[in-house]
Amino acid sequence: MALVNEHFLKLPNNYLFADIAKKVNAFKVTHPKANVISMGIGDVTQPLCPAVIEAMHKATDEMAAQSSFRGYGPEQGYDFLRYAILKNDFAPRGIHLDLDEIFVNDGAKSDTGNIQELIRWDNSIGVTDPIYPVYIDSNVMIGRAGVQEGGKWSNVVYMPCTAENGFVPQIPEDQHVDVIYLCYPNNPTGTVISKQELKKWVNYALKNDTLIFYDAAYEAYITDPDIPHSIYEIKGAKKCAIEFHSYSKTAGFTGVRCGYTVVPKELSASTLDGGRIPLNPLWNRRQCTKFNGTSYISQRAAEAIYSPKGKEQVRRTIGYYMDNAHQILSTLKGLGFQAYGGENAPYIWMKVPQGSDSWKFFQDLLYGAHVVCTPGVGFGPSGEGYVRFTAFGSKEQTEEALARIEKWV
Ligand SMILES: *Cc1c(COP(=O)(O)O)cnc(C)c1O
């Protein structure tokens, strides 16, 4: 008899974006003439840059000739890309990593979801709240999160990030947490962490033998020179942190699929009898067993982002989104709303007016301005009372949506 993994049944049935789509569709049925603009999308909209397209065409041609055809590549990724990563993403920041500490992947979602395989089922996990749902759901699926009670999982420590604490999560000093997920710049709040704050986390992790999973998917949106792009900018982080990168938001790779994970060789975790096991060989073993590498064409595309032309073109697209972000932030603030983020991230996190809540405001905005936002409570209990706007729309649509919001308010 095949018994099902019943932990899957604990997952909430309704997926946030499916709920939103249902409500938007209901609105469209009763308002067929309305032109709804979405500021809720978490996907990029601008096309791949020319340097990337050129590299993909070239790689495709190589695949078409017997002499240059490539089959399975290394599970860890091609050296040409891993070298480009070391040289461009880390060396300029004074971070020295070895080639075999870089694992190219097919996007950060896979690895942020898979990484928990390295740790025992009974570790406690901590998350900032609100949060990217993958971190929790992937732990629910194997039973590590416990049971859901009142919107929270029993084995998850929630660290609220709200306007009241300036979106700086409180370190669980009085409590030992085995594994902590951090995401900066943050999705959904668009807020960032200073070097000084991040240093406190690294010190906590070193003191408590806590493992940090650090998601740097939005690192390319940082403009403030004092904000760290990598946790390895903090001394000691190689002993306690795994870091995830993605080309999805950096270079519009959501449909191409490529990113990478850093597992330092200095990083180890404890066995039950107190031994130390390095995690780099473990992750390598896991990848070699379950992953057959990212496509050659995607990896050549990623390499092209690091060329002088590629860098400049990618910057331009990020600048385009960030112009939207600044517009959204200043318009919302100008209307008297409390709005956050949007300066080093493509997300704006807005407090809904008193007396409203996430879903009520979502509904009011949809019916009043025909604009879609994302209810903050969908990202965790501390997201209640907030909504998220994204800067990934076109300039024209963003401006139109903001004009409508102004009129509606
Ligand atoms: C979009 C996003 C990712 C990237 O996912 P990919 O699988 O690389 O497309 C990772 N983490 C967060 C928080 C994200 O919002």
Tab-separated table of C-alpha atoms and ligand atoms in Angstrom:
chain	number	residue	atom	x	y	z
A	1	MET	CA	0.000	0.000	0.000
A	2	ALA	CA	1.394	3.374	-0.968
A	3	LEU	CA	0.821	5.816	1.846
A	4	VAL	CA	0.689	9.433	0.867
A	5	ASN	CA	2.883	12.077	2.496
A	6	GLU	CA	0.109	13.623	4.536
A	7	HIS	CA	2.146	16.701	5.356
A	8	PHE	CA	1.086	17.979	1.935
A	9	LEU	CA	-2.505	17.983	3.159
A	10	LYS	CA	-1.628	20.545	5.817
A	11	LEU	CA	-0.789	23.158	3.202
A	12	PRO	CA	-3.446	25.824	2.845
A	13	ASN	CA	-5.566	24.983	-0.157
A	14	ASN	CA	-5.915	28.439	-1.497
A	15	TYR	CA	-2.950	29.949	-3.156
A	16	LEU	CA	-2.801	33.710	-2.713
A	17	PHE	CA	-2.498	34.542	-6.395
A	18	ALA	CA	-5.310	32.161	-7.329
A	19	ASP	CA	-7.555	33.931	-4.806
A	20	ILE	CA	-6.637	37.282	-6.286
A	21	ALA	CA	-7.301	36.073	-9.840
A	22	LYS	CA	-10.708	34.794	-8.779
A	23	LYS	CA	-11.679	38.145	-7.282
A	24	VAL	CA	-10.361	40.073	-10.291
A	25	ASN	CA	-12.289	37.806	-12.661
A	26	ALA	CA	-15.487	38.290	-10.676
A	27	PHE	CA	-14.990	42.043	-11.004
A	28	LYS	CA	-14.383	41.782	-14.761
A	29	VAL	CA	-17.594	39.816	-15.260
A	30	THR	CA	-19.674	42.545	-13.626
A	31	HIS	CA	-17.603	45.383	-15.154
A	32	PRO	CA	-16.813	44.160	-18.675
A	33	LYS	CA	-15.737	47.605	-19.900
A	34	ALA	CA	-13.266	48.309	-17.089
A	35	ASN	CA	-9.578	48.256	-18.002
A	36	VAL	CA	-7.947	46.650	-14.982
A	37	ILE	CA	-4.259	47.384	-14.354
A	38	SER	CA	-2.264	44.977	-12.230
A	39	MET	CA	0.288	46.318	-9.783
A	40	GLY	CA	0.324	42.953	-8.098
A	41	ILE	CA	2.482	40.984	-10.500
A	42	GLY	CA	5.679	39.474	-9.185
A	43	ASP	CA	6.977	38.810	-12.673
A	44	VAL	CA	9.119	41.010	-14.879
A	45	THR	CA	7.650	42.452	-18.081
A	46	GLN	CA	10.585	43.895	-20.035
A	47	PRO	CA	12.265	41.688	-22.673
A	48	LEU	CA	15.705	40.107	-22.311
A	49	CYS	CA	18.520	42.501	-23.160
A	50	PRO	CA	20.326	42.269	-26.562
A	51	ALA	CA	23.573	40.876	-25.078
A	52	VAL	CA	21.639	37.963	-23.589
A	53	ILE	CA	19.681	37.323	-26.772
A	54	GLU	CA	22.886	37.326	-28.797
A	55	ALA	CA	24.505	34.801	-26.441
A	56	MET	CA	21.439	32.555	-26.596
A	57	HIS	CA	21.405	32.599	-30.395
A	58	LYS	CA	25.094	31.745	-30.461
A	59	ALA	CA	24.635	28.893	-27.980
A	60	THR	CA	21.707	27.574	-30.006
A	61	ASP	CA	23.881	27.513	-33.123
A	62	GLU	CA	26.531	25.578	-31.201
A	63	MET	CA	23.900	23.009	-30.269
A	64	ALA	CA	23.038	22.654	-33.967
A	65	ALA	CA	26.507	21.463	-35.025
A	66	GLN	CA	27.941	18.087	-34.101
A	67	SER	CA	31.379	19.553	-33.357
A	68	SER	CA	30.040	21.992	-30.744
A	69	PHE	CA	26.948	20.155	-29.483
A	70	ARG	CA	26.718	19.756	-25.687
A	71	GLY	CA	24.758	17.139	-23.799
A	72	TYR	CA	24.734	16.842	-20.020
A	73	GLY	CA	26.830	19.557	-18.456
A	74	PRO	CA	28.414	19.511	-14.996
A	75	GLU	CA	25.743	19.284	-12.271
A	76	GLN	CA	27.438	22.219	-10.534
A	77	GLY	CA	27.333	24.424	-13.622
A	78	TYR	CA	29.832	25.297	-16.338
A	79	ASP	CA	33.111	26.829	-15.210
A	80	PHE	CA	32.714	29.774	-17.599
A	81	LEU	CA	29.683	30.940	-15.614
A	82	ARG	CA	31.079	30.083	-12.193
A	83	TYR	CA	34.220	32.104	-12.945
A	84	ALA	CA	32.128	35.036	-14.150
A	85	ILE	CA	30.151	34.884	-10.880
A	86	LEU	CA	33.270	34.893	-8.691
A	87	LYS	CA	34.867	37.678	-10.690
A	88	ASN	CA	31.833	39.961	-10.882
A	89	ASP	CA	29.530	39.273	-7.947
A	90	PHE	CA	32.070	38.597	-5.198
A	91	ALA	CA	35.681	39.662	-5.905
A	92	PRO	CA	34.775	43.391	-6.255
A	93	ARG	CA	33.195	43.221	-2.781
A	94	GLY	CA	36.305	41.686	-1.261
A	95	ILE	CA	34.731	38.247	-0.990
A	96	HIS	CA	36.937	35.340	-1.923
A	97	LEU	CA	35.115	32.161	-2.846
A	98	ASP	CA	36.331	29.044	-4.641
A	99	LEU	CA	34.794	27.719	-7.822
A	100	ASP	CA	33.406	24.641	-6.070
A	101	GLU	CA	31.494	26.790	-3.600
A	102	ILE	CA	29.222	27.969	-6.447
A	103	PHE	CA	26.346	25.757	-7.587
A	104	VAL	CA	24.528	26.995	-10.686
A	105	ASN	CA	20.813	26.227	-10.543
A	106	ASP	CA	17.600	26.627	-12.509
A	107	GLY	CA	16.389	29.472	-10.314
A	108	ALA	CA	16.348	30.371	-6.663
A	109	LYS	CA	12.902	28.951	-6.012
A	110	SER	CA	14.136	25.384	-6.532
A	111	ASP	CA	17.120	25.737	-4.239
A	112	THR	CA	15.425	27.781	-1.501
A	113	GLY	CA	12.821	25.006	-1.471
A	114	ASN	CA	15.294	22.114	-1.704
A	115	ILE	CA	17.981	23.299	0.679
A	116	GLN	CA	16.057	22.120	3.752
A	117	GLU	CA	16.856	18.527	2.709
A	118	LEU	CA	20.289	19.067	4.265
A	119	ILE	CA	18.925	19.384	7.774
A	120	ARG	CA	17.089	16.951	10.047
A	121	TRP	CA	13.315	17.002	10.166
A	122	ASP	CA	13.247	18.205	13.786
A	123	ASN	CA	15.216	21.437	13.453
A	124	SER	CA	13.340	24.584	14.439
A	125	ILE	CA	13.031	27.251	11.770
A	126	GLY	CA	12.695	30.998	12.018
A	127	VAL	CA	11.357	33.400	9.423
A	128	THR	CA	10.847	37.105	9.133
A	129	ASP	CA	7.144	37.840	8.838
A	130	PRO	CA	5.782	38.658	6.208
A	131	ILE	CA	7.761	36.310	3.995
A	132	TYR	CA	8.184	34.644	0.573
A	133	PRO	CA	5.902	31.579	1.058
A	134	VAL	CA	8.355	29.006	-0.394
A	135	TYR	CA	10.493	28.945	2.762
A	136	ILE	CA	7.654	27.827	5.000
A	137	ASP	CA	5.738	25.636	2.549
A	138	SER	CA	8.828	23.582	1.684
A	139	ASN	CA	9.249	22.837	5.394
A	140	VAL	CA	5.551	22.035	5.801
A	141	MET	CA	5.832	19.412	3.058
A	142	ILE	CA	8.262	17.297	5.041
A	143	GLY	CA	6.627	17.868	8.412
A	144	ARG	CA	9.129	20.275	9.912
A	145	ALA	CA	6.709	23.180	10.323
A	146	GLY	CA	4.342	21.330	12.629
A	147	VAL	CA	0.658	22.169	12.534
A	148	GLN	CA	-1.114	25.378	11.678
A	149	GLU	CA	-2.815	27.208	14.534
A	150	GLY	CA	-4.343	30.618	14.020
A	151	GLY	CA	-2.435	31.404	10.847
A	152	LYS	CA	0.924	30.315	12.282
A	153	TRP	CA	2.868	27.040	12.163
A	154	SER	CA	3.643	25.539	15.544
A	155	ASN	CA	7.342	24.818	14.861
A	156	VAL	CA	8.081	28.099	13.107
A	157	VAL	CA	9.371	31.148	14.957
A	158	TYR	CA	7.906	34.292	13.408
A	159	MET	CA	9.876	37.520	13.602
A	160	PRO	CA	7.488	40.341	12.781
A	161	CYS	CA	8.630	43.111	10.441
A	162	THR	CA	6.215	46.016	10.676
A	163	ALA	CA	6.207	49.797	10.542
A	164	GLU	CA	6.316	49.764	14.358
A	165	ASN	CA	9.768	48.171	14.447
A	166	GLY	CA	10.965	49.895	11.288
A	167	PHE	CA	10.921	46.505	9.504
A	168	VAL	CA	13.943	45.411	11.530
A	169	PRO	CA	13.232	41.893	12.821
A	170	GLN	CA	14.048	41.249	16.456
A	171	ILE	CA	16.765	38.643	16.923
A	172	PRO	CA	15.389	35.757	19.017
A	173	GLU	CA	17.962	36.246	21.796
A	174	ASP	CA	15.901	34.410	24.416
A	175	GLN	CA	15.258	31.437	22.186
A	176	HIS	CA	17.408	29.078	20.185
A	177	VAL	CA	16.429	28.766	16.519
A	178	ASP	CA	18.293	26.178	14.425
A	179	VAL	CA	17.696	27.592	10.958
A	180	ILE	CA	16.772	31.129	9.919
A	181	TYR	CA	15.592	32.351	6.536
A	182	LEU	CA	16.435	35.926	5.612
A	183	CYS	CA	15.577	37.672	2.354
A	184	TYR	CA	17.143	41.065	1.574
A	185	PRO	CA	16.185	43.241	-0.219
A	186	ASN	CA	12.903	41.847	0.997
A	187	ASN	CA	9.990	40.455	-0.889
A	188	PRO	CA	7.261	41.532	-0.080
A	189	THR	CA	8.163	44.650	1.963
A	190	GLY	CA	10.872	46.078	-0.312
A	191	THR	CA	12.918	46.943	2.784
A	192	VAL	CA	16.640	46.300	3.225
A	193	ILE	CA	19.056	45.338	5.991
A	194	SER	CA	22.082	47.424	6.975
A	195	LYS	CA	25.524	45.883	7.406
A	196	GLN	CA	25.322	46.599	11.103
A	197	GLU	CA	22.010	44.723	11.487
A	198	LEU	CA	23.169	41.822	9.350
A	199	LYS	CA	26.296	41.562	11.478
A	200	LYS	CA	24.046	40.972	14.517
A	201	TRP	CA	22.423	38.033	12.717
A	202	VAL	CA	25.747	36.512	11.783
A	203	ASN	CA	26.945	36.872	15.368
A	204	TYR	CA	23.752	35.259	16.673
A	205	ALA	CA	24.200	32.406	14.208
A	206	LEU	CA	27.837	31.847	15.172
A	207	LYS	CA	27.003	31.918	18.873
A	208	ASN	CA	24.023	29.552	18.628
A	209	ASP	CA	25.256	27.298	15.808
A	210	THR	CA	22.325	28.516	13.715
A	211	LEU	CA	22.272	28.067	9.959
A	212	ILE	CA	21.189	31.101	7.905
A	213	PHE	CA	19.584	30.695	4.479
A	214	TYR	CA	20.075	34.078	2.831
A	215	ASP	CA	18.014	34.910	-0.250
A	216	ALA	CA	19.668	37.697	-2.248
A	217	ALA	CA	17.342	37.491	-5.271
A	218	TYR	CA	16.898	41.299	-5.354
A	219	GLU	CA	20.526	42.221	-4.687
A	220	ALA	CA	20.819	43.950	-8.095
A	221	TYR	CA	18.211	46.536	-7.046
A	222	ILE	CA	20.362	47.943	-4.240
A	223	THR	CA	21.462	51.520	-4.902
A	224	ASP	CA	22.476	52.613	-1.383
A	225	PRO	CA	26.239	51.936	-1.025
A	226	ASP	CA	25.898	50.979	2.657
A	227	ILE	CA	23.529	48.084	2.033
A	228	PRO	CA	25.214	44.664	1.738
A	229	HIS	CA	24.731	42.749	-1.529
A	230	SER	CA	25.894	39.497	0.009
A	231	ILE	CA	25.889	38.118	3.538
A	232	TYR	CA	29.547	37.185	2.968
A	233	GLU	CA	30.384	40.875	3.246
A	234	ILE	CA	30.024	40.167	6.964
A	235	LYS	CA	32.977	38.532	8.684
A	236	GLY	CA	32.248	34.974	9.796
A	237	ALA	CA	29.257	34.500	7.486
A	238	LYS	CA	30.982	31.729	5.547
A	239	LYS	CA	30.801	29.645	8.707
A	240	CYS	CA	27.037	30.037	9.106
A	241	ALA	CA	25.277	30.962	5.852
A	242	ILE	CA	24.154	29.617	2.498
A	243	GLU	CA	23.251	32.301	-0.056
A	244	PHE	CA	20.862	32.182	-3.008
A	245	HIS	CA	21.058	34.313	-6.149
A	246	SER	CA	18.748	34.498	-9.108
A	247	TYR	CA	18.938	36.081	-12.554
A	248	SER	CA	15.131	36.242	-12.650
A	249	LYS	CA	14.686	39.761	-11.315
A	250	THR	CA	18.251	40.868	-12.117
A	251	ALA	CA	18.005	40.240	-15.846
A	252	GLY	CA	14.461	39.142	-16.660
A	253	PHE	CA	15.266	35.405	-16.513
A	254	THR	CA	11.934	34.298	-15.026
A	255	GLY	CA	11.251	32.343	-18.218
A	256	VAL	CA	14.888	31.419	-18.967
A	257	ARG	CA	15.668	29.858	-15.559
A	258	CYS	CA	19.105	30.341	-14.060
A	259	GLY	CA	20.570	31.338	-10.718
A	260	TYR	CA	23.111	30.004	-8.251
A	261	THR	CA	23.618	28.953	-4.663
A	262	VAL	CA	26.735	29.520	-2.577
A	263	VAL	CA	27.665	26.815	-0.075
A	264	PRO	CA	30.989	27.770	1.540
A	265	LYS	CA	33.397	24.971	2.390
A	266	GLU	CA	33.869	26.397	5.893
A	267	LEU	CA	30.199	25.833	6.643
A	268	SER	CA	29.327	22.815	8.757
A	269	ALA	CA	26.460	21.498	10.842
A	270	SER	CA	26.325	19.251	13.850
A	271	THR	CA	25.539	15.550	14.095
A	272	LEU	CA	23.499	14.250	17.024
A	273	ASP	CA	26.657	13.062	18.794
A	274	GLY	CA	28.370	16.410	18.331
A	275	GLY	CA	30.445	15.742	15.229
A	276	ARG	CA	30.760	18.386	12.499
A	277	ILE	CA	29.757	17.718	8.902
A	278	PRO	CA	30.660	20.179	6.126
A	279	LEU	CA	27.593	21.055	4.072
A	280	ASN	CA	29.329	21.759	0.756
A	281	PRO	CA	29.997	18.068	-0.096
A	282	LEU	CA	26.503	17.186	1.093
A	283	TRP	CA	24.880	19.704	-1.232
A	284	ASN	CA	27.142	18.552	-4.049
A	285	ARG	CA	26.036	14.969	-3.432
A	286	ARG	CA	22.402	16.030	-3.379
A	287	GLN	CA	22.730	17.950	-6.635
A	288	CYS	CA	24.575	15.145	-8.400
A	289	THR	CA	21.797	12.746	-7.395
A	290	LYS	CA	18.748	14.865	-8.087
A	291	PHE	CA	19.783	17.561	-10.567
A	292	ASN	CA	21.295	17.274	-14.018
A	293	GLY	CA	22.390	20.839	-14.489
A	294	THR	CA	20.950	24.029	-15.939
A	295	SER	CA	20.635	24.201	-19.711
A	296	TYR	CA	23.780	25.250	-21.584
A	297	ILE	CA	21.852	27.970	-23.399
A	298	SER	CA	20.599	29.457	-20.118
A	299	GLN	CA	24.107	29.442	-18.662
A	300	ARG	CA	25.562	31.197	-21.716
A	301	ALA	CA	22.730	33.710	-21.393
A	302	ALA	CA	23.654	34.287	-17.734
A	303	GLU	CA	27.336	34.684	-18.611
A	304	ALA	CA	26.416	37.456	-21.060
A	305	ILE	CA	24.976	39.555	-18.220
A	306	TYR	CA	28.534	39.989	-16.962
A	307	SER	CA	29.899	41.350	-20.260
A	308	PRO	CA	30.379	45.144	-20.374
A	309	LYS	CA	27.408	45.482	-22.731
A	310	GLY	CA	25.288	43.071	-20.738
A	311	LYS	CA	25.982	44.898	-17.492
A	312	GLU	CA	24.955	48.211	-18.965
A	313	GLN	CA	21.793	46.826	-20.566
A	314	VAL	CA	20.707	45.051	-17.394
A	315	ARG	CA	21.300	48.261	-15.409
A	316	ARG	CA	19.042	50.133	-17.792
A	317	THR	CA	16.133	47.728	-17.318
A	318	ILE	CA	16.544	47.773	-13.540
A	319	GLY	CA	16.577	51.578	-13.770
A	320	TYR	CA	13.316	51.440	-15.700
A	321	TYR	CA	11.634	49.413	-12.950
A	322	MET	CA	13.133	51.594	-10.243
A	323	ASP	CA	11.761	54.737	-11.933
A	324	ASN	CA	8.354	53.082	-11.576
A	325	ALA	CA	9.103	52.251	-7.953
A	326	HIS	CA	10.008	55.862	-7.154
A	327	GLN	CA	6.834	57.081	-8.854
A	328	ILE	CA	4.695	54.665	-6.873
A	329	LEU	CA	6.384	55.506	-3.577
A	330	SER	CA	6.182	59.275	-4.016
A	331	THR	CA	2.591	59.210	-5.252
A	332	LEU	CA	1.387	57.047	-2.362
A	333	LYS	CA	3.260	59.167	0.185
A	334	GLY	CA	1.932	62.318	-1.460
A	335	LEU	CA	-1.580	60.994	-0.943
A	336	GLY	CA	-0.871	60.630	2.760
A	337	PHE	CA	-0.340	56.876	2.850
A	338	GLN	CA	2.450	55.292	4.864
A	339	ALA	CA	4.525	53.529	2.225
A	340	TYR	CA	7.827	51.687	2.546
A	341	GLY	CA	10.452	50.007	0.383
A	342	GLY	CA	10.771	51.049	-3.263
A	343	GLU	CA	14.266	52.518	-2.859
A	344	ASN	CA	16.477	49.439	-3.097
A	345	ALA	CA	13.813	46.993	-4.271
A	346	PRO	CA	11.020	46.836	-6.857
A	347	TYR	CA	8.336	46.484	-4.156
A	348	ILE	CA	6.345	49.107	-2.279
A	349	TRP	CA	4.678	48.044	0.943
A	350	MET	CA	1.797	50.244	1.998
A	351	LYS	CA	-0.161	50.474	5.239
A	352	VAL	CA	-3.890	50.501	4.532
A	353	PRO	CA	-5.973	53.283	6.111
A	354	GLN	CA	-7.320	52.761	9.634
A	355	GLY	CA	-10.450	50.672	9.709
A	356	SER	CA	-9.520	48.754	6.576
A	357	ASP	CA	-7.554	45.520	6.203
A	358	SER	CA	-5.468	43.854	3.469
A	359	TRP	CA	-8.334	42.186	1.612
A	360	LYS	CA	-10.802	45.039	2.118
A	361	PHE	CA	-8.329	47.560	0.715
A	362	PHE	CA	-7.539	45.233	-2.189
A	363	GLN	CA	-11.268	45.069	-2.977
A	364	ASP	CA	-11.826	48.828	-2.558
A	365	LEU	CA	-8.908	49.634	-4.853
A	366	LEU	CA	-10.109	47.157	-7.462
A	367	TYR	CA	-13.647	48.527	-7.508
A	368	GLY	CA	-12.663	52.170	-7.003
A	369	ALA	CA	-9.636	52.542	-9.286
A	370	HIS	CA	-9.619	49.271	-11.265
A	371	VAL	CA	-6.112	48.619	-9.973
A	372	VAL	CA	-4.876	45.316	-8.542
A	373	CYS	CA	-2.498	45.162	-5.572
A	374	THR	CA	-1.511	42.173	-3.416
A	375	PRO	CA	-3.027	41.790	0.067
A	376	GLY	CA	-0.147	41.740	2.542
A	377	VAL	CA	-1.748	39.142	4.803
A	378	GLY	CA	-1.100	36.606	2.030
A	379	PHE	CA	2.592	36.772	2.990
A	380	GLY	CA	2.089	36.050	6.692
A	381	PRO	CA	0.228	37.229	9.780
A	382	SER	CA	2.297	40.427	10.148
A	383	GLY	CA	1.316	41.361	6.596
A	384	GLU	CA	-2.240	42.069	7.749
A	385	GLY	CA	-3.014	45.751	7.348
A	386	TYR	CA	-0.661	46.147	4.390
A	387	VAL	CA	-0.742	45.726	0.622
A	388	ARG	CA	2.113	45.285	-1.856
A	389	PHE	CA	2.577	47.192	-5.101
A	390	THR	CA	5.149	46.037	-7.627
A	391	ALA	CA	7.194	48.165	-10.015
A	392	PHE	CA	7.389	45.478	-12.715
A	393	GLY	CA	4.648	46.971	-14.908
A	394	SER	CA	5.278	49.201	-17.893
A	395	LYS	CA	5.913	52.896	-17.287
A	396	GLU	CA	2.686	53.827	-19.072
A	397	GLN	CA	0.510	51.413	-17.104
A	398	THR	CA	2.126	52.398	-13.826
A	399	GLU	CA	1.502	56.092	-14.503
A	400	GLU	CA	-2.082	55.410	-15.524
A	401	ALA	CA	-2.688	53.310	-12.412
A	402	LEU	CA	-1.230	56.013	-10.160
A	403	ALA	CA	-3.363	58.705	-11.820
A	404	ARG	CA	-6.438	56.580	-11.142
A	405	ILE	CA	-5.446	56.010	-7.521
A	406	GLU	CA	-5.008	59.784	-7.075
A	407	LYS	CA	-8.435	60.426	-8.505
A	408	TRP	CA	-10.003	57.661	-6.431
A	409	VAL	CA	-8.520	58.884	-3.156
B	1	LIG	C1	11.354	35.874	-7.486
B	1	LIG	C2	12.031	35.383	-6.264
B	1	LIG	C3	13.007	34.408	-6.341
B	1	LIG	C4	13.503	33.913	-7.677
B	1	LIG	O1	12.944	32.769	-8.093
B	1	LIG	P1	13.489	32.079	-9.413
B	1	LIG	O2	13.177	30.652	-9.190
B	1	LIG	O3	14.962	32.334	-9.493
B	1	LIG	O4	12.746	32.664	-10.570
B	1	LIG	C5	13.635	33.977	-5.180
B	1	LIG	N1	13.307	34.496	-4.005
B	1	LIG	C6	12.394	35.469	-3.885
B	1	LIG	C7	12.129	36.059	-2.567
B	1	LIG	C8	11.711	35.931	-5.010
B	1	LIG	O5	10.789	36.889	-4.891
